[in-house]
């Protein structure tokens, strides 16, 4: 079976798909990833074949556009009203409209039997419908956005759909969901479960794994990861956060922090050890609490390891993810800049997560639920049947 993967131009949107893609490759299927140059580095690192399509998008520049110097997005754009979260669909449809012809040409040449994509990649739905090929969307984490976003995008997509001979923007044939049941949004759009397998890309470790983890912690170990860059957080926020966390006695802090940002922070508290970004799962055992920005890969990896989480969301799906972790009892979340900037709020939250055993118990329950979900290999085994069930002939000019 030939599988074409189409991904929005954000590496963190691609990474959660990789375990399933390798399950397909290991079963003998052909997998090719089509994407903009932004994701090609992640594709190469994964060991999969890629086709570069179009120009670089630069999502970070888009998120920072119009922000005053030194202000992170949350300061200028507070948490949006839940009723407006589907508006992200208009943003990603505007992107899809610029890429549909390029992806159509790529698909015509490759002639896939199945298309796999992330849930904000609308070209996949149009290409699949045009060719009569089933489309599988793979969520990253708690998904409050993709269903409302498709509904928001549908009116804007009408003209392009008509040009392609389609009645409208289709839904995916299958929606895969890596969230353990308790973490999912109640009454949300249902999905088919697939176990989350931590994957954050490849890389060369700086020494042996034991050296990466550092010496045995003298106290409770807290891992901090705010994504691959400080650009969306800013030096003052990160500096204040680390100082607030380190103020709790008996705590060892490990933070993933690349250069040149590490140098700009200045001297770190003695309880804080900075390491270069590496696949996160290598840092989490042993561990007691995970502190992060609400990124999907970070949160899901911490969930797989059964760690309580302190979530400091910055944008988009970060907020509902923090809400759900708090609702399960496995974490705390603060969604305003005022709370996140208050060292007393942060220190009290960390102390609560470390001191109250109910948080660790809830986190372990989530991890057990995740472990019980069908593996990527089991899900991959069912996808050829979905492709065979497609009744419409796959003709490039349909």
XYZ file of C-alpha atoms in Angstrom:
398
model
C 0.000 0.000 0.000
C 1.255 3.464 -0.912
C 0.734 5.996 1.881
C 1.084 9.723 1.286
C 1.508 11.856 4.381
C 0.632 15.556 4.129
C 1.562 17.728 7.079
C 1.026 21.332 8.081
C 4.388 23.154 8.076
C 5.082 22.748 11.791
C 7.547 20.047 12.901
C 5.696 19.449 16.174
C 2.579 18.618 14.127
C 4.503 15.899 12.270
C 6.350 14.200 15.141
C 3.302 12.498 16.765
C 2.594 10.686 13.481
C 6.028 9.049 13.241
C 5.404 5.907 15.361
C 2.376 5.038 13.222
C 4.284 5.773 10.010
C 7.081 3.442 11.076
C 4.525 0.793 12.011
C 3.284 1.028 8.421
C 6.832 0.845 7.042
C 7.643 -2.122 9.277
C 4.583 -3.907 7.899
C 5.975 -3.457 4.375
C 3.985 -0.436 3.206
C 5.493 2.467 1.291
C 5.367 5.810 3.103
C 6.267 9.197 1.650
C 5.855 12.513 3.489
C 4.959 15.612 1.466
C 5.483 18.903 3.245
C 6.986 22.350 3.114
C 10.682 22.851 3.864
C 9.831 23.624 7.519
C 9.184 19.918 8.238
C 11.777 18.297 5.989
C 14.435 18.303 8.713
C 12.097 16.365 11.003
C 11.239 13.998 8.146
C 14.909 13.286 7.458
C 15.585 12.770 11.159
C 12.754 10.234 11.316
C 14.335 8.128 8.573
C 11.324 8.460 6.281
C 11.275 9.596 2.657
C 10.095 13.130 1.981
C 8.996 15.359 -0.888
C 9.565 19.080 -0.331
C 6.590 21.079 -1.599
C 6.366 24.868 -1.821
C 8.256 27.482 0.147
C 9.149 27.836 3.814
C 6.198 28.943 5.985
C 7.846 29.889 9.354
C 5.061 29.469 11.892
C 7.151 31.110 14.623
C 7.369 34.340 12.644
C 3.603 34.209 12.146
C 3.006 33.838 15.902
C 5.373 36.699 16.725
C 4.113 38.995 13.985
C 2.910 42.309 15.366
C 4.110 41.674 18.916
C 6.032 44.483 20.599
C 9.640 43.654 21.405
C 9.943 41.519 24.517
C 6.244 40.629 24.812
C 5.307 36.986 24.581
C 2.047 36.061 22.791
C 0.078 35.492 25.987
C 0.646 39.087 27.108
C -0.733 40.526 23.887
C -3.282 37.802 23.047
C -4.875 36.361 26.181
C -6.740 33.087 26.129
C -9.467 33.223 23.465
C -13.113 32.607 24.253
C -13.872 28.894 23.826
C -16.592 29.772 21.315
C -13.978 31.318 19.030
C -11.413 28.526 19.059
C -12.685 27.177 15.744
C -11.388 30.365 14.160
C -8.023 28.625 13.780
C -9.707 26.810 10.909
C -9.816 30.016 8.876
C -6.107 30.546 9.450
C -5.162 27.038 8.337
C -7.624 27.089 5.452
C -5.982 30.277 4.148
C -2.708 28.369 4.197
C -4.243 25.302 2.534
C -5.678 27.413 -0.285
C -2.147 28.453 -1.265
C -0.912 24.832 -1.276
C -3.745 22.794 -2.786
C -2.478 22.919 -6.379
C 1.029 21.845 -5.354
C -0.257 18.955 -3.245
C -2.682 17.929 -5.976
C 0.202 17.690 -8.448
C 2.260 15.679 -5.948
C -0.591 13.258 -5.266
C -1.342 12.819 -8.970
C 2.265 11.745 -9.508
C 2.481 9.501 -6.436
C -1.010 7.935 -6.721
C -1.489 7.018 -3.047
C -3.864 4.378 -1.748
C -4.157 6.061 1.642
C -3.520 9.620 2.855
C -2.493 10.349 6.430
C -2.332 13.872 7.861
C -2.536 15.970 10.985
C -5.992 17.356 11.830
C -5.448 20.923 10.578
C -4.146 19.867 7.154
C -7.117 20.526 4.858
C -5.360 19.832 1.552
C -5.326 16.163 2.559
C -9.139 16.106 2.665
C -9.497 17.703 -0.756
C -6.818 15.576 -2.408
C -8.274 12.410 -0.916
C -11.822 13.227 -2.007
C -10.671 14.109 -5.508
C -8.801 10.816 -5.892
C -11.319 8.663 -4.031
C -8.692 7.774 -1.423
C -9.515 7.499 2.304
C -7.942 10.134 4.543
C -6.835 9.408 8.093
C -6.253 12.313 10.476
C -4.028 11.769 13.524
C -4.562 14.016 16.525
C -1.584 15.204 18.580
C -3.201 15.463 22.009
C -6.361 16.867 23.611
C -8.221 18.184 20.589
C -10.619 21.052 21.159
C -9.794 22.639 17.820
C -9.987 20.369 14.777
C -13.759 19.708 14.701
C -14.822 23.351 15.204
C -11.996 24.451 12.894
C -13.274 22.271 10.019
C -16.718 23.805 10.450
C -15.208 27.314 10.381
C -13.114 26.457 7.324
C -15.920 24.884 5.283
C -17.552 28.127 3.993
C -14.177 29.600 3.050
C -13.285 26.374 1.206
C -16.434 26.329 -0.925
C -14.934 28.026 -3.990
C -11.899 25.744 -4.128
C -14.108 22.690 -3.559
C -16.304 23.679 -6.490
C -13.232 24.121 -8.699
C -12.143 20.591 -7.800
C -15.601 19.150 -8.412
C -16.346 18.519 -4.733
C -19.550 19.246 -2.878
C -17.680 20.684 0.096
C -14.846 20.156 2.563
C -15.038 16.479 3.574
C -14.439 14.985 6.981
C -11.657 12.432 7.430
C -12.590 8.782 6.991
C -10.861 7.999 10.292
C -9.766 10.215 13.179
C -7.064 8.697 15.389
C -6.851 9.840 19.007
C -3.786 9.215 21.200
C -5.377 10.594 24.388
C -6.191 8.148 27.175
C -9.962 8.101 27.748
C -9.969 10.229 30.928
C -7.974 12.976 29.203
C -10.325 13.392 26.254
C -12.804 16.246 26.065
C -16.214 15.083 27.287
C -18.730 15.089 24.441
C -15.941 15.925 21.976
C -15.712 14.541 18.469
C -15.046 10.805 18.922
C -11.859 9.244 17.602
C -10.294 5.815 17.240
C -7.720 5.155 19.969
C -4.038 4.732 19.181
C -1.415 4.514 21.900
C 0.917 7.483 22.163
C 4.556 6.465 21.782
C 6.993 9.206 22.846
C 8.957 10.480 19.868
C 10.695 13.849 19.761
C 13.071 13.332 16.862
C 16.518 11.844 16.665
C 19.855 13.264 17.690
C 23.287 12.508 19.083
C 23.397 12.334 22.864
C 26.073 14.323 24.709
C 27.648 11.297 26.396
C 26.042 8.252 27.976
C 22.369 8.409 29.014
C 23.400 8.418 32.685
C 25.529 11.512 32.050
C 22.607 13.194 30.314
C 20.346 12.626 33.299
C 23.049 13.864 35.628
C 23.799 12.693 39.144
C 21.148 11.018 41.242
C 18.892 13.833 42.456
C 19.420 14.858 46.044
C 15.754 15.879 46.277
C 12.589 15.773 44.171
C 13.352 16.002 40.467
C 11.476 18.521 38.293
C 11.931 18.584 34.507
C 11.190 21.835 32.640
C 10.672 22.031 28.887
C 9.275 25.071 27.086
C 9.740 23.829 23.537
C 12.747 24.334 21.309
C 13.053 28.101 21.587
C 12.630 30.992 23.998
C 11.186 33.181 21.268
C 7.595 32.549 22.375
C 8.374 32.970 26.069
C 11.124 35.551 26.424
C 14.158 35.613 28.683
C 12.531 37.476 31.631
C 9.710 34.932 31.901
C 12.016 31.896 31.735
C 14.479 33.406 34.209
C 11.681 34.174 36.670
C 10.120 30.742 36.229
C 13.354 28.889 37.000
C 14.011 31.023 40.068
C 10.485 30.432 41.336
C 10.771 26.661 40.878
C 14.207 26.550 42.500
C 12.926 28.423 45.557
C 11.337 25.226 46.875
C 13.864 23.513 49.157
C 14.867 19.960 48.300
C 14.172 20.279 44.588
C 16.486 19.511 41.661
C 15.516 21.261 38.406
C 16.544 20.026 34.944
C 15.645 22.366 32.070
C 16.075 21.797 28.348
C 17.613 25.001 27.072
C 19.487 25.490 23.792
C 22.196 27.982 23.068
C 22.294 30.904 22.518
C 19.315 31.289 24.859
C 21.081 29.595 27.771
C 23.785 32.247 27.842
C 21.275 35.095 27.747
C 19.649 33.907 30.983
C 22.790 34.580 32.988
C 23.720 32.589 36.108
C 21.149 29.957 37.080
C 20.203 29.014 40.641
C 22.358 26.219 42.053
C 19.395 23.819 42.003
C 18.972 24.250 38.221
C 20.883 22.249 35.616
C 20.474 23.204 31.940
C 20.875 20.604 29.177
C 20.678 20.793 25.419
C 17.317 19.739 23.938
C 17.225 15.962 23.491
C 14.396 13.456 23.067
C 12.407 14.256 26.181
C 11.711 10.691 27.266
C 15.410 10.299 28.085
C 15.088 12.894 30.865
C 11.903 11.800 32.600
C 13.101 8.756 34.534
C 13.620 9.396 37.350
C 11.266 12.354 37.651
C 8.581 13.731 39.954
C 6.945 16.667 38.108
C 6.967 18.021 34.544
C 6.684 21.792 33.979
C 5.875 22.937 30.447
C 4.030 25.295 28.134
C 1.233 22.964 27.068
C 2.951 21.588 23.978
C 1.376 18.355 22.764
C 4.520 16.225 22.617
C 5.756 17.392 26.010
C 2.423 16.825 27.747
C 1.789 13.436 26.153
C 5.313 12.215 26.952
C 4.922 13.267 30.583
C 1.539 11.493 30.616
C 3.142 8.306 29.293
C 5.639 8.454 32.172
C 2.921 9.034 34.771
C 4.215 12.427 35.944
C 2.087 15.194 37.472
C 2.267 18.312 35.326
C 2.373 22.072 35.850
C 1.045 23.629 32.629
C 1.706 27.260 31.703
C -0.184 27.543 28.383
C 0.711 30.190 25.843
C -1.631 29.771 22.861
C -4.140 27.688 20.875
C -4.577 24.097 22.079
C -2.265 24.636 25.069
C -5.225 25.944 27.077
C -7.696 23.035 26.744
C -4.837 20.595 27.283
C -4.044 22.251 30.609
C -7.744 22.238 31.506
C -8.071 18.501 30.899
C -4.942 17.602 32.869
C -6.263 19.620 35.788
C -9.712 18.026 35.465
C -8.224 14.528 35.736
C -6.369 15.521 38.907
C -3.001 14.907 37.241
C -1.874 18.515 37.083
C -2.370 22.224 37.639
C -2.659 24.939 35.027
C -2.478 28.746 35.055
C -3.660 30.455 31.907
C -3.022 34.142 32.538
C 0.267 36.001 32.246
C -0.261 37.510 35.715
C -0.419 34.069 37.342
C 2.484 32.692 35.330
C 4.664 35.688 36.210
C 3.935 35.452 39.946
C 6.744 33.503 41.659
C 4.551 32.759 44.673
C 1.864 31.184 42.485
C 4.461 29.004 40.746
C 6.223 27.981 43.955
C 2.947 27.080 45.694
C 1.800 25.068 42.687
C 5.022 23.079 42.558
C 4.867 22.426 46.291
C 1.274 21.198 45.949
C 2.138 18.818 43.102
C 5.076 17.389 45.033
C 3.389 17.225 48.424
C -0.090 15.893 47.625
C 0.103 12.219 46.558
C -3.242 12.439 44.782
C -1.622 14.171 41.805
C 0.915 11.372 41.305
C -1.824 8.746 41.689
C -3.978 10.442 39.047
C -0.989 10.740 36.706
C -0.239 7.027 37.103
C -3.860 6.213 36.242
C -3.569 8.209 33.016
C -0.343 6.378 32.146
C -2.023 3.014 32.737
C -4.920 4.011 30.475
C -2.458 5.051 27.786
C -0.555 1.766 28.025
C -3.792 -0.179 27.519
C -4.587 1.562 24.206
C -3.999 -0.200 20.849
C -0.390 0.125 19.694
C 0.541 1.928 16.459
C 1.315 -1.508 14.986
C -2.193 -2.757 15.793
C -3.784 0.354 14.276
C -1.537 0.153 11.203
C -2.708 -3.421 10.616
C -6.259 -2.177 10.078
C -5.468 0.618 7.624
C -5.082 -1.532 4.454
C -8.690 -2.637 4.966
C -9.769 0.990 5.018
C -7.940 1.572 1.744
C -9.464 -1.528 0.130
C -12.938 -0.414 1.168
C -12.652 2.789 -0.889
C -15.084 2.251 -3.745
C -14.313 5.189 -6.004
C -11.520 4.628 -8.568
C -8.371 6.620 -7.936
C -8.082 8.695 -11.097
C -5.889 11.775 -11.140
C -8.359 13.786 -13.251
C -11.509 12.810 -11.378
